[in-house]
PDB file of C-alpha atoms in Angstrom:
ATOM      1  CA  MET A  58      -0.322  -0.163  -0.106  1.00  0.00           C
ATOM      2  CA  ASN A  59       1.257   3.647  -0.934  1.00  0.00           C
ATOM      3  CA  THR A  60       0.145   5.743   1.791  1.00  0.00           C
ATOM      4  CA  ALA A  61       1.628   8.709   0.502  1.00  0.00           C
ATOM      5  CA  GLN A  62      -1.545   8.754  -1.816  1.00  0.00           C
ATOM      6  CA  LYS A  63      -3.226   9.832   0.875  1.00  0.00           C
ATOM      7  CA  ILE A  64      -1.511  12.967   0.646  1.00  0.00           C
ATOM      8  CA  LYS A  65      -3.884  15.496  -1.990  1.00  0.00           C
ATOM      9  CA  SER A  66      -4.060  18.652  -3.631  1.00  0.00           C
ATOM     10  CA  GLU A  67      -6.487  20.844  -2.537  1.00  0.00           C
ATOM     11  CA  LYS A  68      -8.605  20.401  -5.811  1.00  0.00           C
ATOM     12  CA  ALA A  69      -8.467  16.556  -5.715  1.00  0.00           C
ATOM     13  CA  LEU A  70      -8.935  16.423  -1.753  1.00  0.00           C
ATOM     14  CA  LEU A  71     -12.662  18.707  -2.142  1.00  0.00           C
ATOM     15  CA  THR A  72     -13.983  16.516  -4.921  1.00  0.00           C
ATOM     16  CA  ALA A  73     -12.908  13.376  -3.098  1.00  0.00           C
ATOM     17  CA  ILE A  74     -14.879  14.765   0.157  1.00  0.00           C
ATOM     18  CA  LYS A  75     -17.554  16.153  -2.080  1.00  0.00           C
ATOM     19  CA  LYS A  76     -18.216  12.460  -3.059  1.00  0.00           C
ATOM     20  CA  LEU A  77     -18.133  11.295   1.046  1.00  0.00           C
ATOM     21  CA  LYS A  78     -20.651  13.243   1.715  1.00  0.00           C
ATOM     22  CA  GLN A  79     -22.981  12.443  -0.601  1.00  0.00           C
ATOM     23  CA  LYS A  80     -22.485   8.994   0.530  1.00  0.00           C
ATOM     24  CA  GLY A  81     -23.295  10.128   4.242  1.00  0.00           C
ATOM     25  CA  SER A  82     -19.795   9.860   5.371  1.00  0.00           C
ATOM     26  CA  MET A  83     -19.025  12.314   8.307  1.00  0.00           C
ATOM     27  CA  VAL A  84     -16.021  14.614   7.852  1.00  0.00           C
ATOM     28  CA  VAL A  85     -13.697  15.070  10.662  1.00  0.00           C
ATOM     29  CA  ALA A  86     -10.842  17.896  10.249  1.00  0.00           C
ATOM     30  CA  MET A  87      -7.661  18.748  12.176  1.00  0.00           C
ATOM     31  CA  CYS A  88      -4.882  21.043  11.756  1.00  0.00           C
ATOM     32  CA  GLY A  89      -1.029  21.853  12.656  1.00  0.00           C
ATOM     33  CA  SER A  90       2.305  21.891  11.689  1.00  0.00           C
ATOM     34  CA  PHE A  91       3.156  18.559  13.270  1.00  0.00           C
ATOM     35  CA  ASP A  92       6.967  19.483  12.774  1.00  0.00           C
ATOM     36  CA  LEU A  93       7.959  16.091  14.944  1.00  0.00           C
ATOM     37  CA  LEU A  94       5.523  13.368  15.226  1.00  0.00           C
ATOM     38  CA  HIS A  95       5.163  12.286  18.931  1.00  0.00           C
ATOM     39  CA  ALA A  96       2.969   9.752  20.742  1.00  0.00           C
ATOM     40  CA  GLY A  97       0.188  12.986  21.796  1.00  0.00           C
ATOM     41  CA  HIS A  98      -0.107  13.519  17.977  1.00  0.00           C
ATOM     42  CA  VAL A  99      -1.014   9.887  17.218  1.00  0.00           C
ATOM     43  CA  GLU A 100      -3.007   9.472  20.343  1.00  0.00           C
ATOM     44  CA  SER A 101      -5.036  13.116  19.106  1.00  0.00           C
ATOM     45  CA  PHE A 102      -5.531  11.551  15.352  1.00  0.00           C
ATOM     46  CA  GLU A 103      -7.043   8.310  16.614  1.00  0.00           C
ATOM     47  CA  GLU A 104      -9.472  10.037  19.027  1.00  0.00           C
ATOM     48  CA  ALA A 105     -10.810  12.245  16.740  1.00  0.00           C
ATOM     49  CA  ARG A 106     -11.196   9.676  13.983  1.00  0.00           C
ATOM     50  CA  ALA A 107     -13.128   8.073  16.231  1.00  0.00           C
ATOM     51  CA  LYS A 108     -15.715  10.907  15.867  1.00  0.00           C
ATOM     52  CA  GLY A 109     -16.652  10.181  12.417  1.00  0.00           C
ATOM     53  CA  ASP A 110     -16.084   8.309   9.153  1.00  0.00           C
ATOM     54  CA  VAL A 111     -13.106  10.311   7.197  1.00  0.00           C
ATOM     55  CA  LEU A 112     -10.402  12.311   8.962  1.00  0.00           C
ATOM     56  CA  VAL A 113      -8.751  15.115   7.045  1.00  0.00           C
ATOM     57  CA  VAL A 114      -5.172  16.666   8.635  1.00  0.00           C
ATOM     58  CA  LEU A 115      -4.387  20.061   7.206  1.00  0.00           C
ATOM     59  CA  VAL A 116      -0.658  20.350   7.540  1.00  0.00           C
ATOM     60  CA  ASN A 117       1.011  23.795   7.532  1.00  0.00           C
ATOM     61  CA  THR A 118       3.381  24.653   4.895  1.00  0.00           C
ATOM     62  CA  ASP A 119       6.795  25.647   5.522  1.00  0.00           C
ATOM     63  CA  ALA A 120       6.393  29.022   4.754  1.00  0.00           C
ATOM     64  CA  SER A 121       3.376  29.054   7.108  1.00  0.00           C
ATOM     65  CA  VAL A 122       5.329  27.434   9.862  1.00  0.00           C
ATOM     66  CA  ARG A 123       8.215  30.049   9.825  1.00  0.00           C
ATOM     67  CA  ARG A 124       5.433  32.906   9.642  1.00  0.00           C
ATOM     68  CA  TYR A 125       3.784  31.511  13.088  1.00  0.00           C
ATOM     69  CA  LYS A 126       6.692  30.200  14.970  1.00  0.00           C
ATOM     70  CA  GLY A 127       9.690  32.172  13.503  1.00  0.00           C
ATOM     71  CA  PRO A 128      12.560  31.309  10.998  1.00  0.00           C
ATOM     72  CA  ALA A 129      14.008  28.303  13.001  1.00  0.00           C
ATOM     73  CA  ARG A 130      10.765  26.023  12.485  1.00  0.00           C
ATOM     74  CA  PRO A 131       9.924  24.065  10.829  1.00  0.00           C
ATOM     75  CA  VAL A 132      12.424  21.409  11.759  1.00  0.00           C
ATOM     76  CA  LEU A 133      11.364  18.723   9.284  1.00  0.00           C
ATOM     77  CA  PRO A 134      10.433  20.325   5.536  1.00  0.00           C
ATOM     78  CA  ALA A 135       6.418  19.819   4.494  1.00  0.00           C
ATOM     79  CA  TRP A 136       6.867  16.688   2.370  1.00  0.00           C
ATOM     80  CA  HIS A 137       8.518  14.898   5.024  1.00  0.00           C
ATOM     81  CA  ARG A 138       5.853  15.950   8.061  1.00  0.00           C
ATOM     82  CA  ALA A 139       2.913  14.946   5.092  1.00  0.00           C
ATOM     83  CA  ARG A 140       4.499  11.585   4.598  1.00  0.00           C
ATOM     84  CA  MET A 141       4.810  10.395   8.273  1.00  0.00           C
ATOM     85  CA  LEU A 142       1.168  11.885   8.910  1.00  0.00           C
ATOM     86  CA  ALA A 143      -0.272   9.561   5.888  1.00  0.00           C
ATOM     87  CA  SER A 144       1.155   6.655   7.123  1.00  0.00           C
ATOM     88  CA  LEU A 145      -0.690   6.539  10.330  1.00  0.00           C
ATOM     89  CA  ALA A 146      -3.926   4.310   9.889  1.00  0.00           C
ATOM     90  CA  ALA A 147      -5.950   7.252  11.711  1.00  0.00           C
ATOM     91  CA  ILE A 148      -5.698   9.720   8.673  1.00  0.00           C
ATOM     92  CA  ASP A 149      -7.618   9.253   5.645  1.00  0.00           C
ATOM     93  CA  TYR A 150      -6.169  12.523   3.651  1.00  0.00           C
ATOM     94  CA  VAL A 151      -3.541  15.193   4.204  1.00  0.00           C
ATOM     95  CA  VAL A 152      -3.457  18.598   2.310  1.00  0.00           C
ATOM     96  CA  PHE A 153      -1.551  21.503   2.749  1.00  0.00           C
ATOM     97  CA  PHE A 154      -2.282  25.277   3.632  1.00  0.00           C
ATOM     98  CA  ASP A 155      -0.341  28.205   3.057  1.00  0.00           C
ATOM     99  CA  GLU A 156      -2.021  31.089   5.192  1.00  0.00           C
ATOM    100  CA  LEU A 157      -1.228  31.918   8.985  1.00  0.00           C
ATOM    101  CA  THR A 158      -4.741  29.917   9.516  1.00  0.00           C
ATOM    102  CA  PRO A 159      -6.400  27.130   7.830  1.00  0.00           C
ATOM    103  CA  ASN A 160      -9.955  28.773   8.040  1.00  0.00           C
ATOM    104  CA  ARG A 161     -10.120  29.544   4.214  1.00  0.00           C
ATOM    105  CA  LEU A 162      -9.672  25.863   3.038  1.00  0.00           C
ATOM    106  CA  LEU A 163     -11.737  25.134   6.249  1.00  0.00           C
ATOM    107  CA  TRP A 164     -14.786  26.772   4.867  1.00  0.00           C
ATOM    108  CA  LYS A 165     -14.671  24.682   0.790  1.00  0.00           C
ATOM    109  CA  LEU A 166     -13.959  21.412   3.129  1.00  0.00           C
ATOM    110  CA  SER A 167     -16.799  22.548   5.592  1.00  0.00           C
ATOM    111  CA  PRO A 168     -16.037  19.672   8.131  1.00  0.00           C
ATOM    112  CA  HIS A 169     -18.808  18.148  10.027  1.00  0.00           C
ATOM    113  CA  VAL A 170     -16.436  17.838  13.182  1.00  0.00           C
ATOM    114  CA  TYR A 171     -13.098  20.051  13.776  1.00  0.00           C
ATOM    115  CA  CYS A 172     -11.547  18.637  16.409  1.00  0.00           C
ATOM    116  CA  LYS A 173      -8.904  21.054  18.512  1.00  0.00           C
ATOM    117  CA  GLY A 174      -6.234  20.308  21.482  1.00  0.00           C
ATOM    118  CA  SER A 175      -7.645  20.949  25.027  1.00  0.00           C
ATOM    119  CA  ASP A 176      -5.247  23.405  25.457  1.00  0.00           C
ATOM    120  CA  TRP A 177      -6.400  26.064  22.722  1.00  0.00           C
ATOM    121  CA  GLY A 178     -10.373  25.755  23.936  1.00  0.00           C
ATOM    122  CA  ARG A 179     -13.144  26.081  22.005  1.00  0.00           C
ATOM    123  CA  ASN A 180     -12.862  29.576  21.202  1.00  0.00           C
ATOM    124  CA  CYS A 181      -9.933  28.874  18.779  1.00  0.00           C
ATOM    125  CA  VAL A 182      -9.673  30.935  15.584  1.00  0.00           C
ATOM    126  CA  GLU A 183     -11.614  28.699  13.359  1.00  0.00           C
ATOM    127  CA  ARG A 184     -14.391  28.262  15.702  1.00  0.00           C
ATOM    128  CA  SER A 185     -16.640  30.910  13.846  1.00  0.00           C
ATOM    129  CA  VAL A 186     -15.799  29.224   9.988  1.00  0.00           C
ATOM    130  CA  ILE A 187     -16.653  25.818  11.489  1.00  0.00           C
ATOM    131  CA  GLU A 188     -20.406  27.085  12.991  1.00  0.00           C
ATOM    132  CA  ALA A 189     -20.995  29.149   9.923  1.00  0.00           C
ATOM    133  CA  ARG A 190     -20.857  26.163   7.502  1.00  0.00           C
ATOM    134  CA  GLY A 191     -23.221  23.935  10.012  1.00  0.00           C
ATOM    135  CA  GLY A 192     -19.861  22.097  11.830  1.00  0.00           C
ATOM    136  CA  ARG A 193     -19.157  21.923  15.629  1.00  0.00           C
ATOM    137  CA  VAL A 194     -15.868  22.142  17.217  1.00  0.00           C
ATOM    138  CA  THR A 195     -14.638  19.189  19.591  1.00  0.00           C
ATOM    139  CA  LEU A 196     -11.623  19.319  22.473  1.00  0.00           C
ATOM    140  CA  LEU A 197      -9.751  16.516  22.430  1.00  0.00           C
ATOM    141  CA  GLY A 198      -8.179  15.038  25.871  1.00  0.00           C
ATOM    142  CA  ARG A 199      -4.180  15.424  26.571  1.00  0.00           C
ATOM    143  CA  ARG A 200      -3.385  12.134  27.241  1.00  0.00           C
ATOM    144  CA  VAL A 201       0.634  12.443  26.750  1.00  0.00           C
ATOM    145  CA  ASP A 202       1.939  15.658  28.336  1.00  0.00           C
ATOM    146  CA  THR A 203       4.266  16.598  25.621  1.00  0.00           C
ATOM    147  CA  SER A 204       4.914  18.319  22.245  1.00  0.00           C
ATOM    148  CA  SER A 205       7.484  18.838  19.433  1.00  0.00           C
ATOM    149  CA  THR A 206       9.056  21.719  21.132  1.00  0.00           C
ATOM    150  CA  SER A 207       9.741  19.434  24.389  1.00  0.00           C
ATOM    151  CA  VAL A 208      10.596  16.646  22.151  1.00  0.00           C
ATOM    152  CA  MET A 209      13.012  19.405  20.599  1.00  0.00           C
ATOM    153  CA  GLN A 210      15.103  20.502  23.403  1.00  0.00           C
ATOM    154  CA  ALA A 211      15.094  17.213  25.005  1.00  0.00           C
ATOM    155  CA  VAL A 212      17.260  16.428  21.773  1.00  0.00           C
ATOM    156  CA  LEU A 213      19.454  19.215  21.983  1.00  0.00           C
ATOM    157  CA  LEU A 214      20.013  18.343  25.726  1.00  0.00           C
ATOM    158  CA  ALA A 215      20.973  14.963  24.853  1.00  0.00           C
ATOM    159  CA  HIS A 216      23.033  16.072  21.798  1.00  0.00           C
ATOM    160  CA  GLN A 217      25.004  18.555  24.038  1.00  0.00           C
ATOM    161  CA  LYS A 218      25.360  16.188  26.649  1.00  0.00           C
ATOM    162  CA  ALA A 219      26.763  13.250  24.707  1.00  0.00           C
ATOM    163  CA  LYS A 220      29.038  15.698  22.815  1.00  0.00           C
ATOM    164  CA  ALA A 221      30.460  17.189  25.766  1.00  0.00           C
ATOM    165  CA  LYS A 222      31.368  14.109  27.975  1.00  0.00           C
ATOM    166  CA  ARG A 223      33.259  11.380  25.991  1.00  0.00           C
ATOM    167  CA  ALA A 224      36.077   9.251  27.246  1.00  0.00           C
ATOM    168  CA  LEU A 225      39.401   7.155  26.669  1.00  0.00           C
ATOM    169  CA  PHE A 226      39.910   3.908  28.950  1.00  0.00           C
ATOM    170  CA  VAL A 227      43.470   2.788  28.707  1.00  0.00           C
ATOM    171  CA  GLY A 228      44.465  -0.590  29.540  1.00  0.00           C
ATOM    172  CA  ASP A 229      47.754  -1.972  30.242  1.00  0.00           C
ATOM    173  CA  ILE A 230      50.283  -0.088  27.975  1.00  0.00           C
ATOM    174  CA  GLU A 231      53.991  -0.908  28.118  1.00  0.00           C
ATOM    175  CA  SER A 232      55.120   1.780  25.194  1.00  0.00           C
ATOM    176  CA  GLY A 233      54.051   4.879  25.300  1.00  0.00           C
ATOM    177  CA  SER A 234      53.803   7.244  28.670  1.00  0.00           C
ATOM    178  CA  LYS A 235      51.140   8.077  30.595  1.00  0.00           C
ATOM    179  CA  LYS A 236      51.718  11.864  29.961  1.00  0.00           C
ATOM    180  CA  ASP A 237      51.298  11.428  26.041  1.00  0.00           C
ATOM    181  CA  ILE A 238      47.802   9.595  26.404  1.00  0.00           C
ATOM    182  CA  MET A 239      46.588  12.389  28.868  1.00  0.00           C
ATOM    183  CA  HIS A 240      47.744  15.135  26.336  1.00  0.00           C
ATOM    184  CA  PHE A 241      45.904  13.100  23.302  1.00  0.00           C
ATOM    185  CA  GLY A 242      42.664  12.971  25.407  1.00  0.00           C
ATOM    186  CA  ARG A 243      42.262  16.214  26.513  1.00  0.00           C
ATOM    187  CA  SER A 244      43.261  17.754  22.967  1.00  0.00           C
ATOM    188  CA  PHE A 245      40.402  15.613  21.703  1.00  0.00           C
ATOM    189  CA  GLY A 246      38.041  16.584  24.604  1.00  0.00           C
ATOM    190  CA  LEU A 247      38.312  12.862  25.795  1.00  0.00           C
ATOM    191  CA  GLN A 248      37.971  12.450  29.703  1.00  0.00           C
ATOM    192  CA  VAL A 249      40.906   9.708  30.245  1.00  0.00           C
ATOM    193  CA  PHE A 250      40.580   6.623  32.813  1.00  0.00           C
ATOM    194  CA  PHE A 251      43.179   4.271  33.295  1.00  0.00           C
ATOM    195  CA  LEU A 252      42.150   0.542  33.836  1.00  0.00           C
ATOM    196  CA  HIS A 253      45.235  -0.497  36.196  1.00  0.00           C
ATOM    197  CA  ALA A 254      43.193   0.708  39.263  1.00  0.00           C
ATOM    198  CA  TYR A 255      40.955  -2.304  38.708  1.00  0.00           C
ATOM    199  CA  ARG A 256      43.338  -4.887  38.502  1.00  0.00           C
ATOM    200  CA  GLY A 257      42.432  -7.898  40.661  1.00  0.00           C
ATOM    201  CA  VAL A 258      38.888  -7.980  40.112  1.00  0.00           C
ATOM    202  CA  GLU A 259      36.806 -10.219  38.338  1.00  0.00           C
ATOM    203  CA  GLN A 260      36.014  -8.759  34.301  1.00  0.00           C
ATOM    204  CA  SER A 261      32.068  -8.884  35.424  1.00  0.00           C
ATOM    205  CA  GLN A 262      32.905  -6.580  38.632  1.00  0.00           C
ATOM    206  CA  GLU A 263      35.444  -4.186  36.924  1.00  0.00           C
ATOM    207  CA  ILE A 264      32.645  -3.883  33.927  1.00  0.00           C
ATOM    208  CA  GLU A 265      29.917  -2.992  36.868  1.00  0.00           C
ATOM    209  CA  ARG A 266      32.441  -0.285  38.268  1.00  0.00           C
ATOM    210  CA  LEU A 267      32.899   1.341  35.334  1.00  0.00           C
ATOM    211  CA  LEU A 268      29.269   1.489  34.127  1.00  0.00           C
ATOM    212  CA  SER A 269      28.955   3.436  37.493  1.00  0.00           C
ATOM    213  CA  LEU A 270      31.323   5.870  36.689  1.00  0.00           C
ATOM    214  CA  VAL A 271      29.858   6.210  33.089  1.00  0.00           C
ATOM    215  CA  GLN A 272      26.776   6.999  34.474  1.00  0.00           C
ATOM    216  CA  LYS A 273      28.188   9.447  37.874  1.00  0.00           C
ATOM    217  CA  ARG A 274      30.475  11.633  35.039  1.00  0.00           C
ATOM    218  CA  GLY A 275      27.718  11.240  32.329  1.00  0.00           C
ATOM    219  CA  ILE A 276      29.813   9.559  29.572  1.00  0.00           C
ATOM    220  CA  ASN A 277      28.552   8.847  26.067  1.00  0.00           C
ATOM    221  CA  LEU A 278      29.942   5.188  25.852  1.00  0.00           C
ATOM    222  CA  SER A 279      28.579   5.244  22.129  1.00  0.00           C
ATOM    223  CA  LYS A 280      31.649   7.906  21.578  1.00  0.00           C
ATOM    224  CA  SER A 281      34.176   6.667  23.799  1.00  0.00           C
ATOM    225  CA  TRP A 282      36.954   4.287  23.232  1.00  0.00           C
ATOM    226  CA  PHE A 283      38.712   1.578  24.589  1.00  0.00           C
ATOM    227  CA  PHE A 284      42.610   0.251  24.206  1.00  0.00           C
ATOM    228  CA  GLY A 285      45.538  -1.272  25.286  1.00  0.00           C
ATOM    229  CA  GLU A 286      48.070  -4.016  25.025  1.00  0.00           C
ATOM    230  CA  ASP A 287      45.831  -6.356  27.212  1.00  0.00           C
ATOM    231  CA  ILE A 288      43.286  -8.868  25.633  1.00  0.00           C
ATOM    232  CA  ARG A 289      41.235  -7.690  29.097  1.00  0.00           C
ATOM    233  CA  SER A 290      40.719  -4.151  28.127  1.00  0.00           C
ATOM    234  CA  ILE A 291      39.689  -4.923  24.599  1.00  0.00           C
ATOM    235  CA  LEU A 292      36.901  -7.577  25.890  1.00  0.00           C
ATOM    236  CA  ILE A 293      35.897  -5.114  28.313  1.00  0.00           C
ATOM    237  CA  GLY A 294      35.448  -2.675  26.302  1.00  0.00           C
ATOM    238  CA  ARG A 295      33.335  -4.757  23.204  1.00  0.00           C
ATOM    239  CA  GLU A 296      31.320  -5.743  26.553  1.00  0.00           C
ATOM    240  CA  MET A 297      30.742  -2.146  27.082  1.00  0.00           C
ATOM    241  CA  ASN A 298      29.918  -1.318  23.482  1.00  0.00           C
ATOM    242  CA  THR A 299      32.667   1.101  22.630  1.00  0.00           C
ATOM    243  CA  GLN A 300      35.334   1.100  19.949  1.00  0.00           C
ATOM    244  CA  THR A 301      38.304  -0.489  20.708  1.00  0.00           C
ATOM    245  CA  ILE A 302      42.081  -0.663  19.626  1.00  0.00           C
ATOM    246  CA  LYS A 303      44.217  -3.646  20.242  1.00  0.00           C
ATOM    247  CA  ILE A 304      47.845  -2.568  20.677  1.00  0.00           C
ATOM    248  CA  GLY A 305      50.728  -4.698  19.846  1.00  0.00           C
ATOM    249  CA  ARG A 306      49.890  -8.660  19.184  1.00  0.00           C
ATOM    250  CA  ALA A 307      46.514  -9.122  17.251  1.00  0.00           C
ATOM    251  CA  LEU A 308      43.974 -11.218  19.304  1.00  0.00           C
ATOM    252  CA  PRO A 309      44.324 -15.102  18.648  1.00  0.00           C
ATOM    253  CA  ARG A 310      41.875 -16.428  15.663  1.00  0.00           C
ATOM    254  CA  HIS A 311      40.353 -18.441  18.086  1.00  0.00           C
ATOM    255  CA  MET A 312      38.142 -15.540  20.068  1.00  0.00           C
ATOM    256  CA  LYS A 313      35.107 -14.905  18.401  1.00  0.00           C
ATOM    257  CA  ILE A 314      35.009 -11.380  19.097  1.00  0.00           C
ATOM    258  CA  GLY A 315      38.049  -9.245  18.475  1.00  0.00           C
ATOM    259  CA  ALA A 316      39.240  -5.189  18.420  1.00  0.00           C
ATOM    260  CA  HIS A 317      38.002  -2.814  15.834  1.00  0.00           C
ATOM    261  CA  TYR A 318      41.482  -1.402  15.184  1.00  0.00           C
ATOM    262  CA  HIS A 319      44.628  -2.894  15.458  1.00  0.00           C
ATOM    263  CA  VAL A 320      48.128  -1.379  15.705  1.00  0.00           C
ATOM    264  CA  GLN A 321      51.390  -1.790  16.337  1.00  0.00           C
ATOM    265  CA  SER A 322      52.305   0.809  19.120  1.00  0.00           C
ATOM    266  CA  THR A 323      50.673   3.233  21.466  1.00  0.00           C
ATOM    267  CA  GLY A 324      52.125   5.902  19.557  1.00  0.00           C
ATOM    268  CA  GLU A 325      50.856   4.635  15.938  1.00  0.00           C
ATOM    269  CA  ALA A 326      47.413   4.442  18.001  1.00  0.00           C
ATOM    270  CA  LEU A 327      47.710   8.163  19.211  1.00  0.00           C
ATOM    271  CA  LYS A 328      48.140   9.354  15.424  1.00  0.00           C
TER     272      LYS A 328
END
């Protein structure tokens, strides 16, 4: 099924809706930019769809969003937003509007029911048009307390944390000085940890202790590295799902897991 077919031009949509109304179908409409689709949107669409037979979603064009929310929005272009909406089972049609409000298109569409979020209230800007055309405005419940803005803020915060806190975990190193390694790590914004402090403990205990350290320091393991000459450091690094560099001898062939990279010396690893 090609759900992109749900995205209609204004003319094609009005033709389709006219035919559906002639058959007695109840038309429900919603509007919004839906910049970053989230669970709150999905639940609203499902609730709105249950109030009639056909759900039409009117989507702000990019120019419309910029006029309303400022030059930084939308994050996703109009077609991208519409394509995701069209993939949802609760939505029957998606159409764009270019104005600041959807009133011009709503007048032509004349839905039986127009759904708005409870935070907007019944006295929304669309009310006069809907009621003049014989329809009614219905408020939707707010089940999931989230918004596109809050999602973007969470993403930005996570990105800042991930960017700021990366680590270099160093195992046994015979060749290469601790000073050089510290300088290398700091030059790339890495926190450096030497694993020799955890000698004499079981590997599982060492991993548990390191994970506690990672959580306390807010380190992003996906952007961190383990390297060393000893097999143990590489195995711990792989177990913690970081990038690994084996220095000196390669791991034995019979081992089922290997380092991501293999170099001959610490100096080569630091290049």
